[in-house]
Tab-separated table of C-alpha atoms in Angstrom:
chain	number	residue	atom	x	y	z
A	109	MET	CA	-32.264	3.473	-11.078
A	110	ARG	CA	-35.745	2.624	-11.444
A	111	PRO	CA	-39.268	0.648	-9.929
A	112	VAL	CA	-40.324	-2.151	-11.548
A	113	SER	CA	-43.224	-1.267	-12.283
A	114	SER	CA	-46.335	-3.209	-11.109
A	115	ALA	CA	-47.294	-4.749	-14.708
A	116	GLU	CA	-43.481	-6.356	-14.140
A	117	MET	CA	-44.444	-7.160	-11.078
A	118	GLY	CA	-47.633	-9.297	-12.376
A	119	SER	CA	-45.165	-10.610	-14.971
A	120	SER	CA	-42.453	-13.102	-16.129
A	121	ARG	CA	-39.978	-11.515	-17.796
A	122	ARG	CA	-36.151	-11.311	-16.890
A	123	LEU	CA	-35.002	-7.658	-16.722
A	124	ASN	CA	-32.115	-8.102	-18.750
A	125	TRP	CA	-29.113	-6.416	-16.659
A	126	LYS	CA	-30.580	-3.609	-15.733
A	127	ARG	CA	-30.130	-2.147	-12.371
A	128	ALA	CA	-34.164	-2.576	-10.323
A	129	GLN	CA	-34.920	-1.068	-6.965
A	130	ILE	CA	-37.448	-3.271	-6.323
A	131	SER	CA	-39.948	-0.894	-3.949
A	132	TYR	CA	-43.151	-3.576	-1.979
A	133	ASP	CA	-44.932	-2.521	1.273
A	134	CYS	CA	-41.321	-1.290	2.354
A	135	VAL	CA	-39.227	-4.277	1.062
A	136	ILE	CA	-36.303	-2.693	-0.849
A	137	PHE	CA	-33.568	-4.625	-2.612
A	138	ARG	CA	-31.135	-4.316	-5.245
A	139	ALA	CA	-29.894	-6.813	-7.582
A	140	PRO	CA	-28.475	-6.896	-11.322
A	141	LEU	CA	-30.796	-9.748	-13.030
A	142	TRP	CA	-34.282	-10.685	-12.410
A	143	PHE	CA	-36.614	-13.592	-12.224
A	144	ILE	CA	-40.784	-12.483	-11.991
A	145	GLU	CA	-43.301	-14.684	-11.497
A	146	SER	CA	-46.475	-13.980	-9.839
A	147	GLY	CA	-50.035	-15.181	-8.728
A	148	LEU	CA	-53.415	-13.759	-6.834
A	149	GLN	CA	-51.039	-12.660	-3.189
A	150	TYR	CA	-47.859	-14.350	-4.686
A	151	THR	CA	-44.523	-13.228	-5.913
A	152	ARG	CA	-41.713	-14.432	-6.077
A	153	LEU	CA	-38.105	-12.671	-6.933
A	154	PHE	CA	-35.192	-14.572	-8.653
A	155	GLY	CA	-31.498	-12.731	-8.229
A	156	TRP	CA	-28.752	-13.335	-10.400
A	157	LEU	CA	-25.571	-12.022	-10.893
A	158	GLY	CA	-24.174	-13.072	-13.297
A	159	GLU	CA	-24.861	-15.389	-16.222
A	160	ASP	CA	-23.829	-18.611	-15.407
A	161	ARG	CA	-24.240	-18.547	-11.876
A	162	ASP	CA	-27.058	-20.764	-9.692
A	163	ARG	CA	-29.717	-18.196	-8.834
A	164	ASP	CA	-28.455	-15.937	-5.749
A	165	VAL	CA	-31.332	-13.780	-4.069
A	166	LYS	CA	-35.011	-15.331	-3.329
A	167	ILE	CA	-37.433	-12.367	-2.435
A	168	ASN	CA	-40.642	-14.262	-2.022
A	169	VAL	CA	-43.878	-11.399	-1.467
A	170	ILE	CA	-47.046	-12.410	-0.033
A	171	CYS	CA	-49.620	-9.471	-0.633
A	172	PRO	CA	-51.725	-8.866	1.350
A	173	ALA	CA	-50.621	-11.331	4.022
A	174	THR	CA	-53.015	-12.549	6.469
A	175	GLU	CA	-52.977	-13.466	10.116
A	176	VAL	CA	-52.826	-17.170	8.305
A	177	HIS	CA	-49.756	-16.740	5.904
A	178	ILE	CA	-47.849	-14.869	9.086
A	179	ARG	CA	-48.395	-18.029	11.423
A	180	LYS	CA	-47.229	-20.519	8.029
A	181	TYR	CA	-43.845	-18.496	7.941
A	182	THR	CA	-43.273	-18.068	12.025
A	183	LYS	CA	-39.842	-19.577	13.099
A	184	GLN	CA	-41.287	-22.896	14.920
A	185	GLU	CA	-41.404	-24.817	17.564
A	186	GLN	CA	-42.150	-28.717	16.231
A	187	ILE	CA	-43.857	-31.421	18.161
A	188	ILE	CA	-44.410	-35.232	16.744
A	189	VAL	CA	-48.137	-36.368	16.976
A	190	ARG	CA	-49.522	-39.811	16.192
A	191	GLU	CA	-52.955	-39.373	14.770
A	192	THR	CA	-54.765	-42.415	14.983
A	193	PRO	CA	-57.917	-42.608	13.175
A	194	ALA	CA	-59.820	-41.880	15.513
A	195	LEU	CA	-58.004	-38.033	16.105
A	196	TYR	CA	-58.569	-37.387	12.595
A	197	GLU	CA	-61.780	-38.297	12.476
A	198	GLN	CA	-62.174	-35.983	15.844
A	199	TYR	CA	-60.493	-33.490	15.009
A	200	VAL	CA	-58.780	-33.787	11.518
A	201	LYS	CA	-61.187	-34.539	9.287
A	202	PRO	CA	-63.913	-31.216	10.388
A	203	TYR	CA	-60.480	-28.985	10.299
A	204	ILE	CA	-59.924	-30.050	6.920
A	205	SER	CA	-63.534	-29.730	5.802
A	206	GLY	CA	-63.738	-25.984	7.252
A	207	PHE	CA	-60.222	-24.954	5.308
A	208	PRO	CA	-61.548	-21.647	3.480
A	209	ALA	CA	-61.941	-22.340	-0.738
A	210	ASP	CA	-60.176	-18.766	-1.289
A	211	ARG	CA	-56.793	-20.487	0.504
A	212	THR	CA	-56.472	-23.406	-2.808
A	213	LYS	CA	-58.550	-20.506	-5.330
A	214	TRP	CA	-54.762	-20.096	-7.266
A	215	MET	CA	-55.053	-24.089	-7.659
A	216	GLU	CA	-59.020	-23.790	-9.040
A	217	ASN	CA	-57.568	-20.802	-11.556
A	218	ILE	CA	-55.056	-23.199	-13.047
A	219	LEU	CA	-57.206	-26.344	-12.750
A	220	THR	CA	-60.102	-24.474	-14.745
A	221	GLY	CA	-57.644	-22.334	-17.237
A	222	LEU	CA	-57.840	-19.677	-15.562
A	223	SER	CA	-53.493	-19.168	-14.827
A	224	GLU	CA	-50.502	-20.285	-15.039
A	225	GLN	CA	-51.460	-21.772	-19.022
A	226	SER	CA	-48.268	-21.316	-21.114
A	227	LYS	CA	-46.392	-22.831	-17.933
A	228	VAL	CA	-48.136	-26.288	-17.918
A	229	LEU	CA	-46.193	-28.732	-18.851
A	230	TYR	CA	-48.506	-32.225	-19.011
A	231	SER	CA	-52.723	-31.895	-18.787
A	232	SER	CA	-54.656	-34.926	-18.463
A	233	SER	CA	-58.440	-35.083	-17.427
A	234	GLU	CA	-56.836	-36.509	-14.330
A	235	PHE	CA	-54.217	-33.995	-13.601
A	236	LEU	CA	-52.091	-31.359	-14.664
A	237	ILE	CA	-47.819	-30.994	-13.706
A	238	LEU	CA	-46.366	-27.475	-13.766
A	239	PRO	CA	-42.853	-25.571	-12.199
A	240	ASP	CA	-43.968	-25.219	-8.756
A	241	MET	CA	-43.559	-21.216	-8.404
A	242	LYS	CA	-40.681	-21.960	-5.505
A	243	TRP	CA	-38.568	-22.958	-9.101
A	244	ASP	CA	-36.765	-20.378	-10.404
A	245	VAL	CA	-37.386	-22.308	-13.831
A	246	LYS	CA	-33.171	-22.507	-14.357
A	247	THR	CA	-31.960	-24.304	-11.919
A	248	LEU	CA	-31.492	-27.725	-12.734
A	249	SER	CA	-30.171	-29.229	-9.297
A	250	SER	CA	-33.404	-27.270	-7.786
A	251	LEU	CA	-35.853	-28.514	-10.433
A	252	TYR	CA	-39.592	-28.672	-8.724
A	253	LEU	CA	-42.204	-29.560	-9.956
A	254	ILE	CA	-46.065	-29.694	-8.670
A	255	ALA	CA	-48.556	-31.915	-9.873
A	256	LEU	CA	-52.320	-30.647	-9.297
A	257	VAL	CA	-55.146	-33.268	-9.926
A	258	GLN	CA	-58.113	-32.418	-10.497
A	259	ASP	CA	-60.653	-34.745	-8.886
A	260	ARG	CA	-61.516	-32.277	-5.551
A	261	SER	CA	-62.140	-35.249	-3.174
A	262	ILE	CA	-58.973	-36.219	-2.640
A	263	ARG	CA	-58.330	-33.535	0.320
A	264	SER	CA	-55.141	-35.157	0.892
A	265	LEU	CA	-52.948	-38.261	2.061
A	266	ARG	CA	-55.815	-39.777	4.430
A	267	ASP	CA	-58.318	-39.828	1.724
A	268	LEU	CA	-55.535	-42.248	-0.702
A	269	ARG	CA	-57.844	-46.107	-1.898
A	270	ARG	CA	-56.945	-48.334	-3.820
A	271	ARG	CA	-58.834	-47.087	-6.794
A	272	HIS	CA	-56.402	-43.699	-7.230
A	273	LEU	CA	-53.802	-46.056	-7.746
A	274	GLY	CA	-53.929	-45.649	-11.123
A	275	LEU	CA	-54.330	-41.542	-11.021
A	276	LEU	CA	-50.895	-41.992	-9.355
A	277	THR	CA	-48.728	-44.448	-11.003
A	278	SER	CA	-49.890	-41.934	-14.118
A	279	ILE	CA	-48.869	-39.206	-11.906
A	280	GLN	CA	-45.589	-41.093	-12.107
A	281	ARG	CA	-45.119	-41.537	-15.248
A	282	GLU	CA	-45.550	-38.627	-16.559
A	283	ALA	CA	-43.394	-36.584	-15.282
A	284	SER	CA	-40.769	-38.852	-15.259
A	285	ARG	CA	-41.285	-38.260	-19.146
A	286	VAL	CA	-41.863	-34.507	-18.637
A	287	VAL	CA	-38.128	-34.239	-17.543
A	288	GLN	CA	-36.748	-36.359	-19.114
A	289	ASP	CA	-37.671	-35.085	-22.464
A	290	LYS	CA	-37.484	-31.528	-21.231
A	291	TRP	CA	-33.929	-31.531	-19.005
A	292	GLY	CA	-32.950	-35.254	-20.161
A	293	LEU	CA	-32.748	-36.369	-16.781
A	294	GLY	CA	-32.891	-39.707	-16.745
A	295	ASN	CA	-34.604	-42.748	-14.440
A	296	GLY	CA	-33.889	-42.042	-10.187
A	297	SER	CA	-33.194	-38.443	-10.816
A	298	LEU	CA	-36.571	-37.395	-8.939
A	299	ARG	CA	-38.079	-37.391	-5.802
A	300	MET	CA	-41.675	-37.403	-5.522
A	301	TYR	CA	-43.973	-37.471	-2.989
A	302	ILE	CA	-46.831	-35.998	-1.255
A	303	HIS	CA	-47.513	-33.853	2.483
A	304	TYR	CA	-49.353	-34.336	5.524
A	305	GLN	CA	-50.052	-32.418	6.540
A	306	PRO	CA	-50.127	-30.735	3.518
A	307	SER	CA	-50.304	-26.725	2.914
A	308	TYR	CA	-53.133	-26.830	0.971
A	309	TYR	CA	-56.386	-29.485	1.100
A	310	HIS	CA	-56.341	-29.964	-3.007
A	311	PHE	CA	-54.587	-33.264	-3.284
A	312	HIS	CA	-51.331	-32.644	-5.019
A	313	VAL	CA	-48.119	-34.443	-5.255
A	314	HIS	CA	-44.299	-32.510	-5.280
A	315	ILE	CA	-41.478	-33.424	-7.725
A	316	VAL	CA	-38.161	-32.581	-7.260
A	317	ASN	CA	-35.080	-33.501	-8.342
A	318	ALA	CA	-33.189	-36.144	-5.500
A	319	ASN	CA	-30.062	-33.903	-5.643
A	320	PHE	CA	-32.183	-31.366	-4.138
A	321	GLN	CA	-31.050	-30.305	-0.829
A	322	GLY	CA	-33.440	-26.726	-0.051
A	323	ASN	CA	-37.200	-26.881	1.840
A	324	MET	CA	-35.574	-30.145	4.175
A	325	LEU	CA	-38.002	-29.346	6.640
A	326	GLY	CA	-40.741	-29.972	3.459
A	327	MET	CA	-38.893	-33.068	2.457
A	328	SER	CA	-38.590	-34.296	6.626
A	329	VAL	CA	-38.990	-37.615	7.823
A	330	GLY	CA	-43.012	-37.253	8.899
A	331	GLN	CA	-43.843	-34.605	6.645
A	332	ALA	CA	-43.060	-36.235	3.329
A	333	HIS	CA	-44.606	-39.472	1.990
A	334	LEU	CA	-42.561	-40.754	-0.616
A	335	LEU	CA	-44.903	-41.544	-4.084
A	336	ASP	CA	-43.711	-45.012	-4.858
A	337	ASP	CA	-43.729	-46.080	-0.748
A	338	ILE	CA	-47.897	-45.201	-1.106
A	339	ILE	CA	-48.627	-46.706	-3.875
A	340	SER	CA	-46.958	-49.702	-2.942
A	341	LEU	CA	-49.433	-49.729	0.495
A	342	LEU	CA	-52.094	-48.636	-1.669
A	343	GLN	CA	-51.495	-51.981	-3.804
A	344	LEU	CA	-51.638	-54.131	-0.250
A	345	ASP	CA	-55.125	-52.467	0.346
A	346	PRO	CA	-58.793	-54.808	0.151
A	347	GLU	CA	-60.892	-54.884	-3.025
A	348	ASP	CA	-63.299	-53.543	-0.567
A	349	GLY	CA	-63.311	-52.711	3.117
A	350	PRO	CA	-61.314	-49.603	4.563
A	351	GLY	CA	-58.365	-49.129	2.890
A	352	VAL	CA	-54.845	-48.484	4.400
A	353	PHE	CA	-54.756	-44.476	4.888
A	354	GLU	CA	-58.125	-44.739	6.805
A	355	ARG	CA	-56.422	-47.471	9.559
A	356	MET	CA	-53.145	-46.275	9.839
A	357	THR	CA	-51.784	-44.022	12.671
A	358	LEU	CA	-49.682	-41.310	10.955
A	359	THR	CA	-46.880	-39.957	13.349
A	360	TYR	CA	-45.523	-36.234	11.651
A	361	GLY	CA	-44.510	-33.239	13.326
A	362	LEU	CA	-46.330	-30.149	13.768
A	363	GLY	CA	-45.562	-26.548	14.504
A	364	ASP	CA	-47.137	-24.568	17.301
A	365	GLN	CA	-48.837	-22.379	14.229
A	366	HIS	CA	-50.569	-24.549	12.823
A	367	GLY	CA	-54.333	-25.197	13.049
A	368	LEU	CA	-54.313	-27.845	14.625
A	369	PHE	CA	-51.644	-28.065	16.865
A	370	GLU	CA	-53.586	-26.574	20.159
A	371	ALA	CA	-56.289	-30.139	19.631
A	372	MET	CA	-53.394	-32.703	18.640
A	373	ARG	CA	-51.130	-31.689	21.580
A	374	HIS	CA	-53.155	-32.504	23.863
A	375	SER	CA	-54.998	-35.106	22.568
A	376	SER	CA	-52.309	-37.644	20.495
A	377	GLY	CA	-51.340	-40.431	22.034
A	378	ASN	CA	-53.496	-40.484	24.958
A	379	PRO	CA	-57.740	-39.565	23.486
A	380	ASP	CA	-58.647	-39.187	26.689
A	381	ASP	CA	-57.054	-36.143	27.693
A	382	ALA	CA	-58.228	-34.361	24.185
A	383	PRO	CA	-59.262	-31.131	25.394
A	384	SER	CA	-63.517	-30.736	25.434
């Protein structure tokens, strides 16, 4: 047995069939084969017990873990809230505006070319496509990519307007082309969606294998909005005037550890009951 060095923890490599002991903040695990991904606070470790198997082990390491991280990964009770445009303006928009910049630093580093450039599958002046850190880049049935948009003014679904149709259709087209060229996945093989509320308020699109069954909460009704549906709604937008996502009431699940939980729990569906 030998400990994995900090250099190995920070690199993307495989420890080819050598038994390794991972010791990190009192977490110790043994497995024959590891694939390691790392970036800023986040490290993903994947293990296989054989050459031709889906991954057998996945470990997420967050260091240092803040109170926000702990709340995010704590088991939560969900409630369904109805976010009217008025509630968005009163509670959600200020919450998004106050979202700490350091929470999206990892995205900025990718978009500005400071990190992860060897993993980028597609790049343009508008967006990048690369593997999501949740994917082991090996198991095709759990393929998981992410498109990161360069336009910092789009924080969430609420900011989308008809003028963004070109951007969204380009993401759709290039994601389909990338998985066809690289992995041979044809039409109908991808599920592309946007979260609301998202974990991070920098606009991004999730691109996953249509057969992927993990992360069910992240793909549930009220959390995930299909890119196809969003494009169709924006096509109905007027050329001028308020957009559809400005005018819609959005219904979604919210966990009891979310920063918006108390305000939305008291006010959703009854603005007069909102806390002062």
